[in-house]
Tab-separated table of C-alpha atoms and ligand atoms in Angstrom:
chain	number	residue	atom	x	y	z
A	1	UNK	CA	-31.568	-170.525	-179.838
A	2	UNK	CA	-30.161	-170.243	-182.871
A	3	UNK	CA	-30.094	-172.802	-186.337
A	4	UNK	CA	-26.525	-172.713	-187.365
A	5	UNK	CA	-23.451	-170.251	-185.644
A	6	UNK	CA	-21.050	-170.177	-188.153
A	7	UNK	CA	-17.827	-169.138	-186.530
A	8	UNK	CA	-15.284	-167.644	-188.402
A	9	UNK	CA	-15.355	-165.390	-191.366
A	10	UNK	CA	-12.893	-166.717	-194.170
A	11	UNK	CA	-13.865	-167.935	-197.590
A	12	UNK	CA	-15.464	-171.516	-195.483
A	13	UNK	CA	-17.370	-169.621	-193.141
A	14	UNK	CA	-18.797	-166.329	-195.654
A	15	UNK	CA	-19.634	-169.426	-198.374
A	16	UNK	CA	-21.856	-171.248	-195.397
A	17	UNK	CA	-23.428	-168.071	-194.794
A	18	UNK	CA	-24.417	-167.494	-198.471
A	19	UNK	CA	-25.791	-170.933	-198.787
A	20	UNK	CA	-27.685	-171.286	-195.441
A	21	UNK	CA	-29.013	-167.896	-195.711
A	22	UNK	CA	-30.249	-168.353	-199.192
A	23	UNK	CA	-31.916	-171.848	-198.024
A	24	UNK	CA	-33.864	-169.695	-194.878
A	25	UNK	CA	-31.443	-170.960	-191.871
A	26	UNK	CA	-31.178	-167.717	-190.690
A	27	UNK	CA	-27.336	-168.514	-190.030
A	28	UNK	CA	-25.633	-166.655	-187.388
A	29	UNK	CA	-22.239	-165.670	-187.972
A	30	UNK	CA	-19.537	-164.464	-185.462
A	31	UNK	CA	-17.038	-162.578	-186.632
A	32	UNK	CA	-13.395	-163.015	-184.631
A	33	UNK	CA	-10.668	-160.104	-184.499
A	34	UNK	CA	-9.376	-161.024	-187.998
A	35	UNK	CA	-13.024	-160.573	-189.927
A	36	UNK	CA	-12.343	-162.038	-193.221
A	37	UNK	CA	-9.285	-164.123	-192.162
A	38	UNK	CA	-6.315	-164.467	-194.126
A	39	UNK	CA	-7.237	-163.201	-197.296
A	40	UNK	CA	-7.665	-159.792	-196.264
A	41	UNK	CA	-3.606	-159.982	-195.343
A	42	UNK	CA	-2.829	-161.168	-198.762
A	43	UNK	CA	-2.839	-158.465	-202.065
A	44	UNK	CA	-4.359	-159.588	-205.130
A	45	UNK	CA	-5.930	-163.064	-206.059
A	46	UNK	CA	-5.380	-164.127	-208.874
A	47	UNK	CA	-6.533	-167.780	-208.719
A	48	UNK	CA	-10.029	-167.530	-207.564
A	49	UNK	CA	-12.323	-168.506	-210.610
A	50	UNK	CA	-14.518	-165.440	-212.203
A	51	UNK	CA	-11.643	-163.267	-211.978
A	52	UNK	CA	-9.681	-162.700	-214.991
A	53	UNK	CA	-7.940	-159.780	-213.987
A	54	UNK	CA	-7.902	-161.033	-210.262
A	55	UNK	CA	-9.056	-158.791	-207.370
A	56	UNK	CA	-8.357	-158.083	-203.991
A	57	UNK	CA	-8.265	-160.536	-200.833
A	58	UNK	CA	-9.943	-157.529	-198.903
A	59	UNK	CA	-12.669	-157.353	-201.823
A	60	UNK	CA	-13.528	-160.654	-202.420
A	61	UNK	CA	-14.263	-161.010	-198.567
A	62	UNK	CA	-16.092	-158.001	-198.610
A	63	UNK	CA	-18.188	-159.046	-201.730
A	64	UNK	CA	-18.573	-162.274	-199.918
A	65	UNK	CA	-19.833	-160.879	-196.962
A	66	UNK	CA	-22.383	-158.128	-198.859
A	67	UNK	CA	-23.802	-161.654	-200.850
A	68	UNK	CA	-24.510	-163.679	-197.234
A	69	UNK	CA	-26.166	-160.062	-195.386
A	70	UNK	CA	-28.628	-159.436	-198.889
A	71	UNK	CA	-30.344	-163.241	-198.108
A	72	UNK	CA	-30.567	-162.339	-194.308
A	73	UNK	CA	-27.642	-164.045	-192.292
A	74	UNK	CA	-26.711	-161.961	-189.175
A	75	UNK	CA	-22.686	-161.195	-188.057
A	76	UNK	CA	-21.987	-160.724	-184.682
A	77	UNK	CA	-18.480	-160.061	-183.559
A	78	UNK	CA	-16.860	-161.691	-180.480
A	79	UNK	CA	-14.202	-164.217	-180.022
A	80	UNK	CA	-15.800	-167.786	-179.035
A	81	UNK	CA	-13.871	-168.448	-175.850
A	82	UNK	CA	-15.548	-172.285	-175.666
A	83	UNK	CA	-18.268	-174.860	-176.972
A	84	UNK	CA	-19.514	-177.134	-175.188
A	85	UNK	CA	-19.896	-180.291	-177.208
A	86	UNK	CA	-21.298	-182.939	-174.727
A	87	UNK	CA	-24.872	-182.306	-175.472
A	88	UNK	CA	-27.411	-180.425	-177.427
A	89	UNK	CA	-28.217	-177.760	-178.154
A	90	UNK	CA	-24.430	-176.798	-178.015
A	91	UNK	CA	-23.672	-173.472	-175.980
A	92	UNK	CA	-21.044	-171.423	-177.012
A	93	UNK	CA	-19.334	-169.144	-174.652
A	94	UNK	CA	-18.371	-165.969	-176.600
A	95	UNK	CA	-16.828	-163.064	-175.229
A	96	UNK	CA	-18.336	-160.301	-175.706
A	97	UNK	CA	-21.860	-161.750	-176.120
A	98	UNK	CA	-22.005	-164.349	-173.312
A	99	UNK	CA	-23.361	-167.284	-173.933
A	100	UNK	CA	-24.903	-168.559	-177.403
A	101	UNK	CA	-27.071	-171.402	-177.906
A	102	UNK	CA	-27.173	-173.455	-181.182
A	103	UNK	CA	-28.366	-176.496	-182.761
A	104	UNK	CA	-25.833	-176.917	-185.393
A	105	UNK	CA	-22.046	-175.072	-185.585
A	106	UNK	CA	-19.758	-174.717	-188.428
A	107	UNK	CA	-16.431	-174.030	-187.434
A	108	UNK	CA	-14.247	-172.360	-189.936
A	109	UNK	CA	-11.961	-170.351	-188.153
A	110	UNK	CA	-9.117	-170.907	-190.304
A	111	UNK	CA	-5.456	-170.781	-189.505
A	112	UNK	CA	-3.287	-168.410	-187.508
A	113	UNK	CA	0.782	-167.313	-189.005
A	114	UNK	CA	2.953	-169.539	-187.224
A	115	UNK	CA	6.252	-167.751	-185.689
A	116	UNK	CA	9.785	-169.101	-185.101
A	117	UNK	CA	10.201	-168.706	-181.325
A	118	UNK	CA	13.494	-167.221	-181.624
A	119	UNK	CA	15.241	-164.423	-179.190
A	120	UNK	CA	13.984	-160.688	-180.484
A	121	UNK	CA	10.848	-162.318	-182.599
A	122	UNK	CA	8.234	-161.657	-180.164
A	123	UNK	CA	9.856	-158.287	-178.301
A	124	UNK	CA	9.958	-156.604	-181.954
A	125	UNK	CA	6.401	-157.450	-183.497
A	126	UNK	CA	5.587	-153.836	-184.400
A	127	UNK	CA	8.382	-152.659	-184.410
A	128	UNK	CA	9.825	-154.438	-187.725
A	129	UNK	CA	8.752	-158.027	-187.150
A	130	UNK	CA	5.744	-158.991	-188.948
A	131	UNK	CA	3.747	-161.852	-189.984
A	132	UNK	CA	1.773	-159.728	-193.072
A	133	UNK	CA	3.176	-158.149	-195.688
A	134	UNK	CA	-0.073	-156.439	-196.864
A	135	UNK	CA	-0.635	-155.111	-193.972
A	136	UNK	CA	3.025	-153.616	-192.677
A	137	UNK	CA	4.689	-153.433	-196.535
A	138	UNK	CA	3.986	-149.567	-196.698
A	139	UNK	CA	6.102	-148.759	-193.376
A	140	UNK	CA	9.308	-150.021	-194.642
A	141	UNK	CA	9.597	-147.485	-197.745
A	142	UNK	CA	13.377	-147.352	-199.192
A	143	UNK	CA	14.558	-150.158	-196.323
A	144	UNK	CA	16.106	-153.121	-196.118
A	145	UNK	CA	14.110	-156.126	-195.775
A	146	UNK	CA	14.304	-160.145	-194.343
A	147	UNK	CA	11.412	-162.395	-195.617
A	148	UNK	CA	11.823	-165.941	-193.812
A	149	UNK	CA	9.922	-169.122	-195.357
A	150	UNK	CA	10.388	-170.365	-199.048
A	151	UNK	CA	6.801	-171.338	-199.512
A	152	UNK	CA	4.258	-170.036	-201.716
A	153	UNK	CA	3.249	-167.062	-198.625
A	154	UNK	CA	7.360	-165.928	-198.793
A	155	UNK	CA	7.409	-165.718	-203.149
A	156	UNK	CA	4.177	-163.543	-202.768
A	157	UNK	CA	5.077	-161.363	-200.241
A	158	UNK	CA	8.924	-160.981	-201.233
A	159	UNK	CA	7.172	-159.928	-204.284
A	160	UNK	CA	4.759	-157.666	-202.652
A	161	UNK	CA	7.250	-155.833	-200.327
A	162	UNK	CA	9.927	-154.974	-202.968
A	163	UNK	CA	6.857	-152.518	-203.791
A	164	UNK	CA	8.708	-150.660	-200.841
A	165	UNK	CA	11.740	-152.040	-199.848
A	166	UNK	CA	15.029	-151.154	-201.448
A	167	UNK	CA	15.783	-155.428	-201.418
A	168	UNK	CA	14.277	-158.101	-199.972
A	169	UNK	CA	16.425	-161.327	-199.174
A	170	UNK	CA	14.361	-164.642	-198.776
A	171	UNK	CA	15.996	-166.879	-196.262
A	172	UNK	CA	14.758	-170.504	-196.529
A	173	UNK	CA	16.364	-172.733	-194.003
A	174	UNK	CA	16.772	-175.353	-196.835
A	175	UNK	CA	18.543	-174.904	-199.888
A	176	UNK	CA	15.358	-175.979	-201.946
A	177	UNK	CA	12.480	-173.813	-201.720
A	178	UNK	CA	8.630	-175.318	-200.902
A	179	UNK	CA	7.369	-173.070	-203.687
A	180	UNK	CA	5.518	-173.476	-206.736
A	181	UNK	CA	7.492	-173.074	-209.998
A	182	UNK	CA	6.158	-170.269	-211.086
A	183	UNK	CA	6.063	-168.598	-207.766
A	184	UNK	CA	9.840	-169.075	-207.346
A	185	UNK	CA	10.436	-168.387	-211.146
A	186	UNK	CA	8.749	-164.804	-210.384
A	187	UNK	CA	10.499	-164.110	-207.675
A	188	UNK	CA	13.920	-164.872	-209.333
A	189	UNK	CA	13.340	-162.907	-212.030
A	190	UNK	CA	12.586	-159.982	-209.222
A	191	UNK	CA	16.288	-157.818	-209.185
A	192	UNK	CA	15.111	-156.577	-206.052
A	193	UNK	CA	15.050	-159.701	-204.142
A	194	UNK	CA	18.247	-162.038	-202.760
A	195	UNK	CA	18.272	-165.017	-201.193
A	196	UNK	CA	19.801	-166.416	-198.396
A	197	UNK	CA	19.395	-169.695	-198.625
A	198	UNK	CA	20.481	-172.873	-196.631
A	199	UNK	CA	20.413	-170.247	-193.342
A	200	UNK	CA	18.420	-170.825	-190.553
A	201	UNK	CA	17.126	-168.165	-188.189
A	202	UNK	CA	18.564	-167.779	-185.018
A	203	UNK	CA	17.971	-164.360	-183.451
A	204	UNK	CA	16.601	-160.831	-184.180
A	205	UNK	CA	18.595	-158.028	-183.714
A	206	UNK	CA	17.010	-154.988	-182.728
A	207	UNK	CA	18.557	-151.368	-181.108
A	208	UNK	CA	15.224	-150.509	-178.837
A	209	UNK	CA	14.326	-148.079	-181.799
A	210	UNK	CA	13.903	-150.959	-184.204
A	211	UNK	CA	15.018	-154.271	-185.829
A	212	UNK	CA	18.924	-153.601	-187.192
A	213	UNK	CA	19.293	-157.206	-188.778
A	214	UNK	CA	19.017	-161.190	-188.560
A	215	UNK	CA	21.395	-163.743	-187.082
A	216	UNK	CA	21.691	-166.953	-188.666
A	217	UNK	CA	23.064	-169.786	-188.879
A	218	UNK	CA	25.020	-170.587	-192.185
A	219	UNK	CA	23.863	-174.534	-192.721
A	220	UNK	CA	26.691	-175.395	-194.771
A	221	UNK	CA	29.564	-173.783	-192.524
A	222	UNK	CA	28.373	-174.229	-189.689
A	223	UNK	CA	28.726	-170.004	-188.680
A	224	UNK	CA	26.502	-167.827	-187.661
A	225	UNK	CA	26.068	-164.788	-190.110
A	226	UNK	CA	24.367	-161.045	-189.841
A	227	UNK	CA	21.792	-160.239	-192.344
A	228	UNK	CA	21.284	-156.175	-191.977
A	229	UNK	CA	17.707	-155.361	-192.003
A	230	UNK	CA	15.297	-152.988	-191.268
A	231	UNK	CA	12.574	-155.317	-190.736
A	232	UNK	CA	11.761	-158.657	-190.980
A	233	UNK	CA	8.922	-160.821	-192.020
A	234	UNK	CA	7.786	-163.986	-191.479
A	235	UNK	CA	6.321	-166.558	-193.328
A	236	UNK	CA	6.594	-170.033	-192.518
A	237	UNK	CA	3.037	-171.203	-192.018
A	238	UNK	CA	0.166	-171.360	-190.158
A	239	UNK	CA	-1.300	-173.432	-187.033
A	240	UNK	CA	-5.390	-174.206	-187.355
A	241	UNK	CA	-7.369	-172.701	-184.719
A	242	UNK	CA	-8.958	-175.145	-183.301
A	243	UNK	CA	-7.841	-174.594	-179.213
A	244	UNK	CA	-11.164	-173.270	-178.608
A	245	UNK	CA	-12.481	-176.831	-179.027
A	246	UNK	CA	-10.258	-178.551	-175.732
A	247	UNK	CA	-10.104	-181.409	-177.505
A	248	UNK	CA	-13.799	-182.225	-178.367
A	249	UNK	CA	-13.164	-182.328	-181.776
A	250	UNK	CA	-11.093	-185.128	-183.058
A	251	UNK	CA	-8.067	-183.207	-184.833
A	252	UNK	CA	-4.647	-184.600	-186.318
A	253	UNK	CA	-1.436	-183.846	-184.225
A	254	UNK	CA	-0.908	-180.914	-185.673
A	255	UNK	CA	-4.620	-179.651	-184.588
A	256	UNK	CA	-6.018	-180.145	-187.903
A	257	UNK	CA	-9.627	-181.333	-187.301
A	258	UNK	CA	-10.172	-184.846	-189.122
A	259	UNK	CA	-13.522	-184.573	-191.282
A	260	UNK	CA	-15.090	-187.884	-192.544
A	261	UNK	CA	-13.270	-187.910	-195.981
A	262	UNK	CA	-15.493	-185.936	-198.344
A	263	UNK	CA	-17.420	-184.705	-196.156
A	264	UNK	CA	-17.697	-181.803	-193.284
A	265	UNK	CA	-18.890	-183.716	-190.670
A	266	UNK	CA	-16.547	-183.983	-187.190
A	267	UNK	CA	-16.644	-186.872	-184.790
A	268	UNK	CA	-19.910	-184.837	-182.848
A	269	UNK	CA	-23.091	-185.024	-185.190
A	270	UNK	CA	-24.392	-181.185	-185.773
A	271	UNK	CA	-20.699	-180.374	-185.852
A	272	UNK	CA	-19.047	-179.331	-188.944
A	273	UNK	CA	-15.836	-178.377	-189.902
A	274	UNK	CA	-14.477	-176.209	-193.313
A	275	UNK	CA	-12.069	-173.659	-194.897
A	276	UNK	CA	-8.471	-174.278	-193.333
A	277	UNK	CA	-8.847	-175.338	-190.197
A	278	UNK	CA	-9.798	-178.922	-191.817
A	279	UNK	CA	-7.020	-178.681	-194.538
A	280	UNK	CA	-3.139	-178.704	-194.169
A	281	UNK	CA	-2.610	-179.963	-197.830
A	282	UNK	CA	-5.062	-177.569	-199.827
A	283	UNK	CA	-5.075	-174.448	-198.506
A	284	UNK	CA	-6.789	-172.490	-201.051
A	285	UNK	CA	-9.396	-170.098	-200.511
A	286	UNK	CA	-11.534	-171.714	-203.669
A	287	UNK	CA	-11.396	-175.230	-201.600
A	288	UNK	CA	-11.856	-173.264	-198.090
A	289	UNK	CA	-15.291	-171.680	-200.317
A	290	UNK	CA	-16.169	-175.160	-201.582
A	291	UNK	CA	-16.328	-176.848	-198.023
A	292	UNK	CA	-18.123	-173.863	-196.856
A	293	UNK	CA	-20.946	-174.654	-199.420
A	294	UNK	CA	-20.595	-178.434	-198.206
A	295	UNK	CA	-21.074	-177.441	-194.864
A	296	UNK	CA	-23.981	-175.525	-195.350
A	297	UNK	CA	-25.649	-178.427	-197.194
A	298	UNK	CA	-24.803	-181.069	-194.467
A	299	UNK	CA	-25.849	-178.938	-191.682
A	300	UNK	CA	-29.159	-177.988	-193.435
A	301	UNK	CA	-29.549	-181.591	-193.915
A	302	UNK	CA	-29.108	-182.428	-190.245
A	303	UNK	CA	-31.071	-179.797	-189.191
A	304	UNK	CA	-34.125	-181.610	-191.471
A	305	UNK	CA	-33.296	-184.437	-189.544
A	306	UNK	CA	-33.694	-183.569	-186.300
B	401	NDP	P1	4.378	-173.583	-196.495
B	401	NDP	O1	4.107	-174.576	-195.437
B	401	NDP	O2	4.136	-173.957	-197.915
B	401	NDP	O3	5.904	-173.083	-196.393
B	401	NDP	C1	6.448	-172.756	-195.146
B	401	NDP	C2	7.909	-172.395	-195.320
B	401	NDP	O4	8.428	-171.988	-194.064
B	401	NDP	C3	8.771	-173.565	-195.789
B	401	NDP	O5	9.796	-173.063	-196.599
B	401	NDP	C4	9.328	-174.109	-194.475
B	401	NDP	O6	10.577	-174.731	-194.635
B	401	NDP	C5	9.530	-172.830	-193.686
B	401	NDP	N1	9.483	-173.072	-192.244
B	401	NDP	C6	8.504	-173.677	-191.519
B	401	NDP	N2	8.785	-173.678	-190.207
B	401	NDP	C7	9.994	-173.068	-190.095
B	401	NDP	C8	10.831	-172.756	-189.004
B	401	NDP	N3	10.486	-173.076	-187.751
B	401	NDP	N4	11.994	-172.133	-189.246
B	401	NDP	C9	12.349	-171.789	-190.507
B	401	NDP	N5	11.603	-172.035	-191.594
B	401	NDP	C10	10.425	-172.668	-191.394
B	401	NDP	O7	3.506	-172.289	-196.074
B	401	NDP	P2	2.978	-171.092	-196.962
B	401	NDP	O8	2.323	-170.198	-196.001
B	401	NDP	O9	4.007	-170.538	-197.830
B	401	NDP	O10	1.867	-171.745	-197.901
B	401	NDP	C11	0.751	-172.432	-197.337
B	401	NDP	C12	-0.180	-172.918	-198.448
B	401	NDP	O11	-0.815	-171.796	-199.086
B	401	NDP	C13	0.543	-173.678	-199.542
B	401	NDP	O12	-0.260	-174.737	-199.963
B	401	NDP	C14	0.693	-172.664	-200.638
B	401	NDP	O13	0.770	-173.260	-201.923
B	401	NDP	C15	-0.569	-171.815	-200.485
B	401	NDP	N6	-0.371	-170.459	-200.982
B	401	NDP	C16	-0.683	-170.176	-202.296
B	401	NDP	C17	-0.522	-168.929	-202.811
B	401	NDP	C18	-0.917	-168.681	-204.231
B	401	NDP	O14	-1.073	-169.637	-204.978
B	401	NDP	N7	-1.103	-167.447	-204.655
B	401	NDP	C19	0.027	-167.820	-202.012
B	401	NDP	C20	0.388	-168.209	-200.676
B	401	NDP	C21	0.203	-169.479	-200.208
B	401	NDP	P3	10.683	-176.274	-195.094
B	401	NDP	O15	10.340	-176.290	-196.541
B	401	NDP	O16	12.081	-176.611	-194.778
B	401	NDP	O17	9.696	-177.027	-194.253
């Protein structure tokens, strides 16, 4: 039986790690198919404190990861399948390593890219629909690209793929964008990038080969339009992942679980909860790092307890 599984490898969870490992938990850490979560899908960060000249999603996981393994916590990968919550010690089913017994679990497995469920979406992921830039940017050399979502995600990556892309047009299904200022200032101030604004997505239109453009809907006409593309990305936001759980854990209705305000404890003592799959209004990978440390403490302090 083990202290504390941690499950989930983001900022929340690799911060846990560091502090219970440091404070002798001997944390156990499972490791899902996206190790590091979404920061290894983004480029460079440039708001995570002690980086002046930022640094790379992919490094500052990797850092994060080297920092928990030096004071001793162990990573196992699998994808946890269930928990059961109804007594303790809770047992985890995880595929790949059967079941897993623990007296404490932090979950911080983060948030999954949400996708529009139109005709075409699902049939062409690969083959020019994608939900990360980072990682499917460098395909579309010289091409024409569609980046849907006018939040924070769409400015970056619009950014990001006009590294490749001969233009990228952003097509928000609003005229106003969700966007920071200076995200959307940036990205207007990119000649590369149009914008399609006031559109909403309708269908993807592929030839069998590949994705040959977007139909939308024109808001303010009321007709449907073609964009031409060679690919298109998506960027509209992300669902927690929290199905795992079958409704053990108290969540919000958009499957947010609800931690005691300022705190990480859930509605099941020895549970605790960090990183994004607690927060649909923060979202940053400093306050996903900062509830991983409070996690840490709280479980270390209910394992004391015990
Ligand atoms: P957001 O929720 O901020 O934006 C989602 C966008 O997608 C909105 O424009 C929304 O439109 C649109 N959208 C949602 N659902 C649909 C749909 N079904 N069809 C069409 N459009 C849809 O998500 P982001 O991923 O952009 O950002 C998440 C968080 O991460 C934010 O807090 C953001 O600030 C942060 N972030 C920060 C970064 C940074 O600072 N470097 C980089 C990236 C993200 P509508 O507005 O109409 O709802």
């Amino acid at each position: 039986m083990y202290k504390t599984v941690i499950i989930g490898t983001g900022p929340a969870g690799l911060t846990a790690a560091i502090y219970l490992a440091r404070a002798n938990m001997e944390p156990v850490v499972i490791e899902g198919w996206q190790p590091g979560g979404q920061l290894t899908t983004t480029t460079e960060i440039e708001n995570f404190p002690g980086f002046p000249e930022g640094i790379l999603g992919s490094e500052l996981m990797s850092n994060m990861r080297k920092q928990a393994e030096r004071f001793g916590a162990t990573f196992k990968t699998g994808s946890v399948k269930s928990v059961d919550m109804s007594k303790r010690p809770f047992v985890l089913d995880v595929e790949g390593m059967g079941e897993v017994i623990a007296e404490s679990v932090i979950i911080s497995t983060g948030a999954s890219a949400k996708y529009l469920g139109i005709p075409g979406e699902q049939d062409n992921i690969g083959r020019g629909v994608s939900t990360c830039a980072t990682c499917d940017g460098f395909f579309f050399r010289g091409k024409k690209l569609v980046i849907i979502g006018g939040g924070d995600s769409s400015m970056e990556e619009a950014g990001f793929l006009t590294k490749f892309a001969s233009s990228v047009t952003v097509v928000n299904r609003r005229t106003e964008l969700r966007a920071s200022k200076i995200m959307q200032d940036r990205a207007r101030a990119n000649e590369k990038i149009e914008w399609a604004l006031n559109r909403t997505p309708v269908e993807v239109l592929a030839n069998g080969m590949g994705v040959t453009g977007l139909k939308v809907l024109n808001n303010e006409t009321g007709e449907e339009e073609i964009i031409e593309t060679d690919g298109v990305f998506i960027a509209i936001g992300h669902t927690p992942n929290t199905g795992f759980l079958d409704g053990q854990i108290t969540t919000d209705e958009s499957g947010y679980i609800i931690v005691k305000p300022g705190t990480t404890t859930t509605n099941i003592p020895g549970v605790f909860a960090c990183g994004d799959v607690q927060d649909s209004t923060y979202r940053q990978a400093i306050t996903a790092a900062g509830t991983g440390c409070m996690a840490a403490l709280e479980a270390e302090r209910f394992l004391e307890g015990l």
